[in-house]
Short mmCIF file of C-alpha atoms in Angstrom, two decimals:
data_model
loop_
_atom_site.label_atom_id
_atom_site.label_comp_id
_atom_site.label_asym_id
_atom_site.label_seq_id
_atom_site.Cartn_x
_atom_site.Cartn_y
_atom_site.Cartn_z
CA MET A 351 110.99 85.35 105.34
CA ASN A 352 114.11 87.04 106.63
CA ARG A 353 112.99 87.87 110.18
CA GLY A 354 113.71 91.08 112.01
CA VAL A 355 111.09 93.37 113.49
CA GLN A 356 107.56 92.47 112.48
CA ILE A 357 104.69 94.90 113.05
CA ILE A 358 101.28 93.22 112.93
CA LEU A 359 98.76 96.00 112.28
CA PRO A 360 95.51 94.49 110.91
CA GLY A 361 92.91 96.82 109.47
CA LEU A 362 95.41 99.41 108.21
CA PHE A 363 94.26 99.22 104.58
CA ASP A 364 90.56 99.06 105.38
CA LEU A 365 90.32 102.46 107.11
CA PRO A 366 87.69 105.06 106.12
CA LEU A 367 90.29 107.68 105.24
CA ASP A 368 87.60 109.90 103.71
CA GLU A 369 86.54 110.70 107.29
CA LEU A 370 89.88 112.42 107.92
CA GLU A 371 90.67 116.03 107.10
CA ALA A 372 92.14 116.61 103.66
CA GLY A 373 95.91 116.24 103.70
CA PHE A 374 96.01 114.58 107.12
CA VAL A 375 97.62 111.34 105.94
CA THR A 376 100.34 113.10 103.95
CA ALA A 377 101.15 115.75 106.56
CA GLU A 378 100.73 113.86 109.84
CA LEU A 379 101.92 110.31 109.08
CA PRO A 380 105.42 110.74 107.59
CA LEU A 381 106.88 107.63 109.22
CA LEU A 382 104.10 105.34 108.07
CA ASN A 383 104.31 106.82 104.58
CA ARG A 384 108.08 106.37 104.60
CA ILE A 385 107.69 102.68 105.37
CA LEU A 386 105.04 102.23 102.68
CA GLY A 387 106.99 104.26 100.14
CA LEU A 388 110.43 102.72 100.55
CA SER A 389 109.55 99.11 101.28
CA THR A 390 109.84 96.13 99.02
CA THR A 391 106.42 94.49 98.68
CA HIS A 392 105.79 90.75 98.88
CA GLN A 393 102.65 88.97 97.75
CA ASN A 394 100.70 87.71 100.74
CA GLN A 395 97.80 85.32 101.36
CA VAL A 396 97.91 85.45 105.16
CA TYR A 397 94.92 87.58 106.11
CA SER A 398 93.51 86.58 109.50
CA ILE A 399 94.93 87.41 112.93
CA ASP A 400 95.47 83.70 113.57
CA ALA A 401 97.36 83.20 110.31
CA MET A 402 99.49 86.34 110.70
CA LEU A 403 100.59 85.41 114.22
CA SER A 404 101.21 81.80 113.22
CA SER A 405 103.40 82.99 110.37
CA ALA A 406 105.20 85.65 112.41
CA LEU A 407 106.20 83.11 115.09
CA ALA A 408 106.62 80.16 112.69
CA LEU A 409 104.23 78.19 114.88
CA ARG A 410 104.04 74.47 114.37
CA SER A 411 101.60 72.03 115.90
CA THR A 412 103.08 69.49 118.29
CA PRO A 413 101.67 66.19 116.93
CA ASP A 414 102.76 66.34 113.30
CA SER A 415 104.82 69.53 112.98
CA SER A 416 102.51 70.80 110.24
CA PRO A 417 102.11 74.56 109.72
CA LEU A 418 99.12 76.11 111.46
CA ARG A 419 97.32 77.82 108.60
CA ALA A 420 93.90 76.22 108.11
CA GLN A 421 92.75 76.42 111.71
CA GLY A 422 92.41 78.91 114.50
CA LEU A 423 95.25 79.74 116.83
CA ALA A 424 95.40 77.23 119.71
CA MET A 425 95.22 79.81 122.50
CA ALA A 426 92.92 78.21 125.04
CA GLN A 427 95.51 75.96 126.71
CA ALA A 428 97.36 79.08 127.89
CA PHE A 429 94.47 79.69 130.32
CA ALA A 430 94.00 76.12 131.50
CA ALA A 431 95.02 74.31 134.65
CA ASP A 432 97.50 71.44 134.61
CA GLY A 433 95.76 68.28 133.54
CA ASP A 434 93.13 69.96 131.36
CA ASP A 435 92.73 68.30 127.98
CA PRO A 436 93.65 70.97 125.38
CA ASP A 437 91.36 69.30 122.84
CA ARG A 438 88.37 70.10 125.05
CA LEU A 439 89.10 73.76 125.74
CA LEU A 440 87.81 76.87 124.01
CA LEU A 441 87.98 80.60 124.67
CA VAL A 442 84.57 82.26 124.62
CA ALA A 443 83.37 85.81 123.98
CA ALA A 444 79.84 87.19 123.75
CA ILE A 445 78.42 88.32 120.41
CA HIS A 446 75.07 89.25 118.91
CA LEU A 447 73.92 87.30 115.86
CA GLN A 448 71.88 89.53 113.60
CA ALA A 449 69.71 87.61 111.15
CA ASP A 450 69.51 88.63 107.51
CA MET A 451 68.23 87.07 104.28
CA GLN A 452 71.44 85.06 103.83
CA GLY A 453 72.04 83.81 107.37
CA ALA A 454 73.40 85.74 110.34
CA ILE A 455 76.06 88.42 110.86
CA ALA A 456 78.28 88.52 113.95
CA VAL A 457 77.85 91.89 115.70
CA PRO A 458 80.00 92.96 118.67
CA ILE A 459 78.67 93.54 122.16
CA ALA A 460 79.94 96.88 123.49
CA GLY A 461 81.70 95.42 126.53
CA ASN A 462 80.80 98.10 129.07
CA ALA A 463 80.17 97.43 132.74
CA GLN A 464 76.48 96.63 132.21
CA ASP A 465 77.31 94.22 129.39
CA GLU A 466 79.82 92.45 131.64
CA GLU A 467 77.25 92.10 134.40
CA ASP A 468 74.58 90.82 132.00
CA LEU A 469 76.98 88.30 130.49
CA ASP A 470 78.00 87.01 133.91
CA LEU A 471 74.35 86.34 134.76
CA ILE A 472 73.78 84.47 131.51
CA ILE A 473 76.97 82.41 131.91
CA ASN A 474 76.03 81.43 135.46
CA ASP A 475 72.70 80.11 134.21
CA LEU A 476 74.35 78.30 131.30
CA ASN A 477 76.67 76.55 133.74
CA GLU A 478 73.74 75.39 135.83
CA LEU A 479 71.68 74.14 132.88
CA PHE A 480 74.52 72.51 130.93
CA GLU A 481 76.68 71.21 133.79
CA VAL A 482 76.73 67.72 132.26
CA ASP A 483 78.17 69.05 129.01
CA CYS A 484 80.58 71.82 129.97
CA TYR A 485 81.71 74.48 132.40
CA LEU A 486 82.58 78.12 131.72
CA SER A 487 85.00 79.99 133.99
CA LYS A 488 85.87 83.68 133.74
CA ILE A 489 89.43 84.52 132.70
CA ALA A 490 89.17 88.25 131.90
CA GLU A 491 86.58 90.95 131.49
CA GLY A 492 84.21 89.63 128.86
CA GLY A 493 86.24 86.45 128.33
CA TYR A 494 85.64 82.88 129.50
CA LEU A 495 87.32 79.51 129.24
CA LEU A 496 84.96 76.71 128.19
CA ARG A 497 85.78 73.17 129.31
CA LEU A 498 83.90 70.51 127.34
CA LYS A 499 83.28 67.25 129.21
CA ALA A 500 82.15 64.71 126.62
CA PHE A 501 83.72 65.52 123.25
CA ASP A 502 86.59 67.37 121.56
CA ALA A 503 86.23 70.98 120.49
CA PRO A 504 86.20 72.14 116.87
CA ARG A 505 89.38 73.88 115.72
CA HIS A 506 88.23 75.90 112.74
CA TYR A 507 87.02 79.00 114.56
CA PRO A 508 89.24 82.10 114.16
CA HIS A 509 89.83 84.99 116.55
CA PRO A 510 86.53 86.90 117.03
CA LEU A 511 87.91 90.10 115.49
CA SER A 512 88.24 88.18 112.23
CA VAL A 513 84.50 87.45 112.03
CA LEU A 514 82.76 90.52 113.49
CA GLY A 515 80.73 92.22 110.80
CA LYS A 516 80.75 89.07 108.64
CA ARG A 517 78.30 86.24 108.00
CA VAL A 518 78.96 83.19 110.15
CA SER A 519 77.31 80.63 107.85
CA PRO A 520 80.62 79.06 106.69
CA PHE A 521 81.63 78.39 110.30
CA ILE A 522 78.21 76.99 111.16
CA GLU A 523 78.45 74.56 108.25
CA GLN A 524 81.89 73.42 109.39
CA SER A 525 80.51 72.95 112.91
CA ARG A 526 78.20 70.24 111.62
CA GLN A 527 81.29 68.03 111.35
CA VAL A 528 81.40 68.02 115.17
CA LEU A 529 77.75 67.20 115.71
CA PRO A 530 77.74 67.27 119.55
CA TRP A 531 79.23 70.77 119.44
CA TYR A 532 76.77 71.90 116.78
CA GLN A 533 73.89 70.70 118.95
CA LEU A 534 75.31 72.26 122.10
CA ILE A 535 75.87 75.70 120.59
CA ASN A 536 72.34 75.66 119.17
CA GLU A 537 70.97 74.84 122.60
CA PHE A 538 73.05 77.69 124.03
CA GLN A 539 71.53 80.09 121.53
CA MET A 540 67.94 78.98 122.16
CA PHE A 541 68.42 79.39 125.91
CA MET A 542 70.12 82.78 125.53
CA HIS A 543 67.43 84.08 123.17
CA GLN A 544 64.72 83.67 125.81
CA HIS A 545 66.83 84.60 128.84
CA PRO A 546 65.28 87.34 131.05
CA VAL A 547 68.44 89.41 130.79
CA ASN A 548 68.05 89.59 127.02
CA GLU A 549 64.37 90.43 127.29
CA GLN A 550 65.35 93.34 129.49
CA ARG A 551 68.07 94.39 127.05
CA ARG A 552 65.54 94.39 124.19
CA GLN A 553 63.17 96.57 126.19
CA GLN A 554 66.04 98.99 126.84
CA GLY A 555 66.93 99.15 123.15
CA ARG A 556 70.22 97.29 123.66
CA LEU A 557 71.52 94.38 121.60
CA PRO A 558 70.70 90.98 123.14
CA ILE A 559 73.65 88.74 123.99
CA ASN A 560 72.25 85.87 121.96
CA SER A 561 75.32 83.80 121.10
CA LEU A 562 78.86 82.93 122.09
CA TRP A 563 81.89 82.91 119.83
CA ALA A 564 84.32 80.14 120.78
CA TRP A 565 87.85 79.68 119.45
CA GLY A 566 91.36 78.58 120.38
CA ALA A 567 91.08 74.79 120.70
CA GLY A 568 94.02 72.43 120.39
CA GLU A 569 97.36 71.64 121.93
CA ARG A 570 99.73 74.56 122.44
CA PRO A 571 101.92 75.02 119.33
CA THR A 572 105.69 75.30 119.32
CA PRO A 573 107.23 78.55 118.05
CA GLY A 574 109.93 78.21 115.44
CA LEU A 575 111.13 81.68 116.43
CA ARG A 576 111.40 83.33 119.84
CA PRO A 577 111.34 87.07 119.23
CA ALA A 578 110.59 89.68 121.83
CA TRP A 579 106.83 90.25 122.02
CA TYR A 580 105.19 93.68 122.38
CA CYS A 581 101.41 93.87 122.67
CA ASP A 582 98.66 95.33 124.86
CA ASP A 583 96.03 92.64 124.31
CA PRO A 584 95.78 90.59 127.55
CA LEU A 585 94.63 87.36 125.85
CA LEU A 586 97.37 87.44 123.22
CA ASN A 587 99.95 88.32 125.87
CA ARG A 588 98.93 85.34 128.00
CA PHE A 589 99.22 83.11 124.94
CA ALA A 590 102.66 84.51 124.02
CA ALA A 591 103.91 84.01 127.58
CA SER A 592 102.73 80.38 127.47
CA LEU A 593 105.00 79.91 124.44
CA GLY A 594 107.98 81.08 126.48
CA LEU A 595 108.26 84.51 124.85
CA ILE A 596 109.36 87.59 126.75
CA VAL A 597 106.22 89.71 126.86
CA GLU A 598 106.28 93.49 127.14
CA PRO A 599 103.52 96.12 126.82
CA ALA A 600 103.70 98.21 123.67
CA ASP A 601 104.77 101.35 125.54
CA ARG A 602 108.04 99.63 126.46
CA LEU A 603 109.15 100.16 122.86
CA GLY A 604 110.26 103.68 123.73
CA LEU A 605 112.55 102.40 126.49
CA ASP A 606 114.57 99.97 124.39
CA SER A 607 117.87 101.21 122.98
CA ASP A 608 118.25 98.10 120.81
CA LEU A 609 115.62 96.14 118.96
CA ASP A 610 116.66 92.80 117.53
CA ASP A 611 114.07 90.19 116.52
CA ALA A 612 110.64 91.30 117.70
CA VAL A 613 106.93 90.92 116.99
CA ILE A 614 104.79 93.98 117.72
CA VAL A 615 101.03 93.42 117.65
CA ASP A 616 98.58 96.33 117.60
CA LEU A 617 94.89 95.43 117.21
CA ARG A 618 93.48 98.89 117.85
CA LEU A 619 92.72 99.78 114.23
CA LEU A 620 90.86 96.52 113.71
CA GLN A 621 89.01 96.98 117.00
CA LEU A 622 87.98 100.45 115.90
CA LEU A 623 86.71 99.11 112.57
CA LYS A 624 84.89 96.14 114.09
CA SER A 625 83.70 97.36 117.45
CA GLY A 626 83.64 101.14 117.16
CA LEU A 627 86.05 102.08 119.92
CA GLU A 628 85.27 105.42 121.49
CA ARG A 629 88.22 107.12 119.87
CA LYS A 630 88.71 109.21 116.76
CA LEU A 631 90.55 107.65 113.86
CA ASP A 632 92.96 110.56 113.49
CA GLU A 633 93.95 110.40 117.17
CA LEU A 634 94.59 106.66 116.93
CA LEU A 635 96.68 107.01 113.77
CA LEU A 636 98.78 109.72 115.42
CA ASP A 637 99.29 107.51 118.46
CA ILE A 638 100.49 104.66 116.24
CA GLU A 639 102.76 107.04 114.31
CA ARG A 640 104.39 108.54 117.39
CA GLY A 641 104.11 105.81 120.00
CA LEU A 642 104.84 102.76 117.85
CA LEU A 643 106.53 103.63 114.56
CA ALA A 644 108.79 106.40 115.90
CA PRO A 645 110.53 104.32 118.60
CA VAL A 646 110.82 101.33 116.27
CA LEU A 647 112.50 103.35 113.52
CA GLN A 648 114.76 105.07 116.07
CA ALA A 649 115.86 101.70 117.41
CA LEU A 650 116.48 100.36 113.90
CA ALA A 651 118.60 103.40 113.07
CA LYS A 652 120.96 102.29 115.86
CA ARG A 653 120.80 98.57 115.11
CA PRO A 654 119.79 98.01 111.47
CA ARG A 655 117.39 95.12 110.95
CA PRO A 656 114.67 94.37 108.39
CA LEU A 657 111.30 95.83 109.31
CA TRP A 658 108.14 94.05 108.18
CA LEU A 659 104.71 95.66 108.20
CA ARG A 660 101.92 93.09 107.99
CA ALA A 661 98.27 94.14 107.95
CA GLY A 662 96.26 91.20 106.61
CA TYR A 663 96.52 92.79 103.16
CA ARG A 664 97.43 91.33 99.78
CA LEU A 665 100.98 92.63 100.28
CA ASP A 666 103.51 92.59 103.11
CA PHE A 667 105.97 95.50 103.28
CA GLU A 668 109.68 94.93 103.97
CA LEU A 669 111.82 97.95 104.82
CA THR A 670 115.46 96.92 104.61
CA PRO A 671 118.40 98.87 106.10
CA ALA A 672 119.44 99.84 102.57
CA ALA A 673 116.02 101.27 101.72
CA ARG A 674 117.03 104.79 102.79
CA PHE A 675 119.13 105.00 99.61
CA LYS A 676 116.09 104.58 97.35
CA PHE A 677 115.90 108.26 96.44
CA TRP A 678 114.49 107.36 93.04
CA ARG A 679 111.40 105.73 94.54
CA ARG A 680 108.19 107.72 93.99
CA PRO A 681 106.68 108.56 97.40
CA ARG A 682 103.52 106.61 98.19
CA SER A 683 101.33 107.32 101.19
CA LEU A 684 98.66 105.34 102.98
CA ASP A 685 96.13 107.14 100.76
CA ASP A 686 97.73 105.62 97.65
CA TRP A 687 97.69 102.08 99.01
CA CYS A 688 94.11 102.30 100.31
CA GLN A 689 92.91 103.60 96.94
CA SER A 690 94.52 100.60 95.22
CA ALA A 691 93.16 98.07 97.72
CA PRO A 692 90.68 95.64 96.17
#
């Protein structure tokens, strides 16, 4: 891939556009539609957050320099202390496992203040009961770092946003290959199921916090590229900083007169789809149009560079500096692409 500015915007082609007012996409999202209409498309098989970020940064694992595609992003070491074994570290987030006829589906926990307090109580008790096996320390609201004491962590788990709303059976089966971990996580779940906090949550009509999703094991990868990094996700920003990238919040895009090589990550659409953020879809799309796409295209008008839009879709979209001359190209909007999505 000829690098330039890469926008990582997962969930874009999975949106419920029928919930928007008629004509909204065509009338209110001209910049997004311009990118989709004038870009050259490239076949893509990189769908998960982990795989998209690995590809965007050309990440390579340290031991054998093999591409990181079949495993989760090794993020946990970014939160560790010196001397911690990266093979025994995992990031942890709370989820609810909802049983169905074919296994269990990962359901998000809302993440409000009461959820945070309940999770802290459960984690404290887990630490006391399983102190021989592991220790969990808080790194952010709703996030923990898990240090395993007796065995290496599995590496196949993806970012939690990639599994919410999906069945977790394939990951459970893979976990059997690390039997001590498989046993430990099952013991976690049995303890959490009967915890008094969850009994109280059930009585209140709230989802029990009955499982933990763990990901991010392995030694910190080496980036093949060092673009500027724009993102508002605190965990991803900490990871990017640990790779030596210059990290900026997304709103800094409007302050840059020049934009050279850059990776811009916006998870808000995927979070809305997976976790039901308290925000309307039309408002979020307008914010992305005006607060992300507008400053990027303005910067590229001053300093022409290829622009890539990557959304975990079957196609990536490349807008080249010469694309503005494609007057013959039939306009295509987000509506068109979503209707053709499999």
